[in-house]
mmCIF file of C-alpha atoms in Angstrom:
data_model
loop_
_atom_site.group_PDB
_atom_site.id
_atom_site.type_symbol
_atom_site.label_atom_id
_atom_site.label_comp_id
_atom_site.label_asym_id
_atom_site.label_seq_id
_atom_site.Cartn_x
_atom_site.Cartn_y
_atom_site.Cartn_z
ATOM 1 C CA UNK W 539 86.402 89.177 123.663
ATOM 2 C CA UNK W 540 89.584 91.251 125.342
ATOM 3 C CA UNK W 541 89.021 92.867 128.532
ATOM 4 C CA UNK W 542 90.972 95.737 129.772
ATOM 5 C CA UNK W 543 92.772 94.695 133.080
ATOM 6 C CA UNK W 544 91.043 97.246 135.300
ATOM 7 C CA UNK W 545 94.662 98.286 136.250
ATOM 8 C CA UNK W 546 96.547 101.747 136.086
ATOM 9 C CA UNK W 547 99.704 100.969 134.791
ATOM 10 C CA UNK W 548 100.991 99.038 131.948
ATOM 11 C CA UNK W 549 99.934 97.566 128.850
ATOM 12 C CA UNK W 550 96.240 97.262 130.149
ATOM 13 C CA UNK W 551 96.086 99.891 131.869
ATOM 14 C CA UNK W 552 92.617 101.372 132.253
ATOM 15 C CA UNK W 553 88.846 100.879 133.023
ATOM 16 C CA UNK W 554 87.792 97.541 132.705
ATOM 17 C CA UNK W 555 85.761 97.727 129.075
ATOM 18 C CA UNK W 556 84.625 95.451 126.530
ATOM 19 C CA UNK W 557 85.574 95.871 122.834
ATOM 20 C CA UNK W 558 82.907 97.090 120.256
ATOM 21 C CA UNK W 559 82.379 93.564 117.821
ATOM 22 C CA UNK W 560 82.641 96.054 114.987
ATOM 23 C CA UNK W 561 85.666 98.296 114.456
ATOM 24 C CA UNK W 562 85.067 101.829 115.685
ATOM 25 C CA UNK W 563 86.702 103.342 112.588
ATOM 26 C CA UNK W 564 83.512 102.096 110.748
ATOM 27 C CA UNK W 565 80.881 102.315 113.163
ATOM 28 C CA UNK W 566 79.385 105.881 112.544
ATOM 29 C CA UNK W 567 78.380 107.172 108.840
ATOM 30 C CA UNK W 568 80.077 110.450 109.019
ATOM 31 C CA UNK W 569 83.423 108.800 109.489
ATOM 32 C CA UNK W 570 83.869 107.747 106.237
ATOM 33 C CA UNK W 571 82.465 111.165 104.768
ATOM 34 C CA UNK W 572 84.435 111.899 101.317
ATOM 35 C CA UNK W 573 85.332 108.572 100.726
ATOM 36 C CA UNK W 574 84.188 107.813 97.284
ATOM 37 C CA UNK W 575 81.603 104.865 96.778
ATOM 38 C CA UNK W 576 80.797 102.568 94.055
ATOM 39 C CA UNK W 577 78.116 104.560 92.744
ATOM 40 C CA UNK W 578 79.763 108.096 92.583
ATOM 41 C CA UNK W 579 82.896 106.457 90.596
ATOM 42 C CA UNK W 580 80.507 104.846 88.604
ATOM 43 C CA UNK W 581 78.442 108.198 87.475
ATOM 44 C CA UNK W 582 81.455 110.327 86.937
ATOM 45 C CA UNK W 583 82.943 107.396 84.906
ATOM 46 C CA UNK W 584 80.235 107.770 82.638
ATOM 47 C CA UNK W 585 80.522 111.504 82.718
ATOM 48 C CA UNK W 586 83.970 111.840 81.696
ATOM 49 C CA UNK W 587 83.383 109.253 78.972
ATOM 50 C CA UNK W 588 80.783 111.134 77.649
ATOM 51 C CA UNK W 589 81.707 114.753 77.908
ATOM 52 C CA UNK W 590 85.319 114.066 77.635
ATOM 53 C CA UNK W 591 88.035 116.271 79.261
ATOM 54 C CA UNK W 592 88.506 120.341 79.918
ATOM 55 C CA UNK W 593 90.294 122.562 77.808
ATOM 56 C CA UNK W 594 93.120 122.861 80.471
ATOM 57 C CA UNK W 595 93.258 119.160 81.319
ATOM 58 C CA UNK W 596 93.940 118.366 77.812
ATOM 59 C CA UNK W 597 97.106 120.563 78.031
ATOM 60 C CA UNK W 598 97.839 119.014 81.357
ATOM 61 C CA UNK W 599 97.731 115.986 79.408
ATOM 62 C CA UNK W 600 99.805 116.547 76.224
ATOM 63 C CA UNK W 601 102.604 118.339 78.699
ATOM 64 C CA UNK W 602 102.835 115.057 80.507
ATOM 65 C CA UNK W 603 102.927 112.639 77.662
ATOM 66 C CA UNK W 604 105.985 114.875 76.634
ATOM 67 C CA UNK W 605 107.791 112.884 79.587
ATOM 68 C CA UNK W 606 110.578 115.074 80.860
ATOM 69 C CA UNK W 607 111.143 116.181 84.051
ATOM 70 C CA UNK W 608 110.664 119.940 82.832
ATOM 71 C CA UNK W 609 107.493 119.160 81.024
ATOM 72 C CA UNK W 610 106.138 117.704 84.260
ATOM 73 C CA UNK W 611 107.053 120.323 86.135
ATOM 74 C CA UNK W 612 105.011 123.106 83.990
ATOM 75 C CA UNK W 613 101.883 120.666 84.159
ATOM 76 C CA UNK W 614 102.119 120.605 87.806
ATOM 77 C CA UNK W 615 102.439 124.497 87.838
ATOM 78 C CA UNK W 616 99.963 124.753 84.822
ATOM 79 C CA UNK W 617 97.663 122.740 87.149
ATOM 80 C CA UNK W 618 98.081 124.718 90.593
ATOM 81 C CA UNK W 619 96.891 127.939 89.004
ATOM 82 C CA UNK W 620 94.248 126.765 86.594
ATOM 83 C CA UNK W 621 92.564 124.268 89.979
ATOM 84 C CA UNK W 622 93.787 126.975 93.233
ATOM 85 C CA UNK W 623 96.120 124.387 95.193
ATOM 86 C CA UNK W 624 98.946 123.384 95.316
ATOM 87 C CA UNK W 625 97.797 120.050 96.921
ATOM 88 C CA UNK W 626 94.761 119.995 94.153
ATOM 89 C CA UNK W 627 97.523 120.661 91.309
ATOM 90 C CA UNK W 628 99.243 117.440 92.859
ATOM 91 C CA UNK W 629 96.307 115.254 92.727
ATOM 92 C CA UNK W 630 95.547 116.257 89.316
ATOM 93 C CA UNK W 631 98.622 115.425 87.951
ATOM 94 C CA UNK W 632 98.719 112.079 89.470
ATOM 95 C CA UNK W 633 95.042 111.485 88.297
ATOM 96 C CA UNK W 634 96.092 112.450 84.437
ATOM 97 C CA UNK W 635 99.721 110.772 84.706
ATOM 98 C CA UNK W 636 97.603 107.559 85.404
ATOM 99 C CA UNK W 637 95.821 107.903 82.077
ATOM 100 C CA UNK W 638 98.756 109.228 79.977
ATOM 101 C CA UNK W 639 100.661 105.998 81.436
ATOM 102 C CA UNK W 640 97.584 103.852 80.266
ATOM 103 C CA UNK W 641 97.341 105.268 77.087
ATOM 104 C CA UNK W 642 100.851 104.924 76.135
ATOM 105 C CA UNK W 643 100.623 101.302 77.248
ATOM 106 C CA UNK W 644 97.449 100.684 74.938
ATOM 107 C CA UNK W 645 99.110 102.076 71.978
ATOM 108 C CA UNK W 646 101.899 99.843 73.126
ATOM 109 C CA UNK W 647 99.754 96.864 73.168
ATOM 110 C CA UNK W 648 97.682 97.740 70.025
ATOM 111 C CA UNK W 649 100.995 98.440 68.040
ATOM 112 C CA UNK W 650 102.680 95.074 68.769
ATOM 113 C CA UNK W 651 99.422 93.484 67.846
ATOM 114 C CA UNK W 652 98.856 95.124 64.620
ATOM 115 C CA UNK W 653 102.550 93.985 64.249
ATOM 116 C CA UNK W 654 102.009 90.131 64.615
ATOM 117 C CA UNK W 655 98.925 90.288 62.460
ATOM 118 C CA UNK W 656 100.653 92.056 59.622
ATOM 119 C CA UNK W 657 103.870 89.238 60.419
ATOM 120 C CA UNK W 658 101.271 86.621 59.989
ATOM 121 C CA UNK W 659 99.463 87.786 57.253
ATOM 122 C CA UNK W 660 103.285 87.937 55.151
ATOM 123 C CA UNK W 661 104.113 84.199 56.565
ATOM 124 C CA UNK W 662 100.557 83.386 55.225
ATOM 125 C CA UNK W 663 101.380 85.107 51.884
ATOM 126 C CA UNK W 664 104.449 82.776 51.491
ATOM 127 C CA UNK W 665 103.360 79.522 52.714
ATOM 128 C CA UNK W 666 100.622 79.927 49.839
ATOM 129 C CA UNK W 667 103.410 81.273 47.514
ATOM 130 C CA UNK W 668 105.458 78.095 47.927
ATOM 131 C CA UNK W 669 101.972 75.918 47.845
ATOM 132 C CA UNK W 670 101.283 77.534 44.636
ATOM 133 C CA UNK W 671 104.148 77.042 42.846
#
C-alpha cells in the first residue's frame, strides 16, 4: 500500500491517506452510467438482425459504399438532419462505415473463394480429361 507523505509540498504532498484496493474510477455504479454492457449489445444485436435497418440508414449506407470523399460528405450531412446532431450524425457514420467496410470485405472474401472453387473444379475437369483419354 502507498502512503501519502503527510507533507505540503512536493510530489506527496498532502494528508497522510491510504489508497482504495479498488480503483476509484470503478468503485460507484453510476460512474460507468451509459457504458454499454454485454447484455444491451447483445439484445440490439438481435434487433437489428431481425428488423433490419431504417429507411434513412439504408441511404446512409448506399452513399457511403459509393466511396468518395463527396459521397461521404452528403451521408454525414444526410445523417445530421435526419438524427438532430452534428456529433450524432458523426457517430452514425462511423457506426455504418464499419459495416459498409465489412461488407465489402465479405464480398471480397466470398468472391475470391467462389474463384478458387470454380479454378479447381476446371483443373479437376482436365486432370480427368487427360485420365480419360
Amino acid at each position: 500500500m502507498y502512503t501519502k507523505g503527510g507533507i505540503y509540498v512536493g510530489k506527496h504532498a498532502g494528508f497522510t491517506v491510504e489508497k482504495p484496493e479498488t480503483n476509484p474510477k470503478f468503485a460507484k455504479p453510476s460512474y460507468r452510467r451509459g457504458t454499454k454492457g454485454k447484455r444491451v449489445a447483445l439484445i440490439r444485436d438481435v434487433i437489428r438482425e431481425i428488423s433490419g435497418y431504417a429507411p434513412y440508414e439504408r441511404r446512409i449506407i448506399k452513399l457511403l459504399s459509393i466511396g468518395d470523399e463527396g459521397a461521404d460528405k452528403r451521408a454525414m450531412k444526410f445523417a445530421k438532419r435526419r438524427i438532430g446532431g452534428h456529433r450524432r450524425g458523426k457517430a452514425k457514420r462511423e457506426a455504418f462505415r464499419l459495416i459498409v467496410a465489412a461488407q465489402k470485405k465479405a464480398a471480397k472474401e466470398k468472391a475470391a473463394k467462389e474463384a478458387k472453387e470454380a479454378r479447381e473444379a476446371r483443373e479437376r475437369a482436365e486432370k480427368e480429361k487427360k485420365e480419360g483419354k
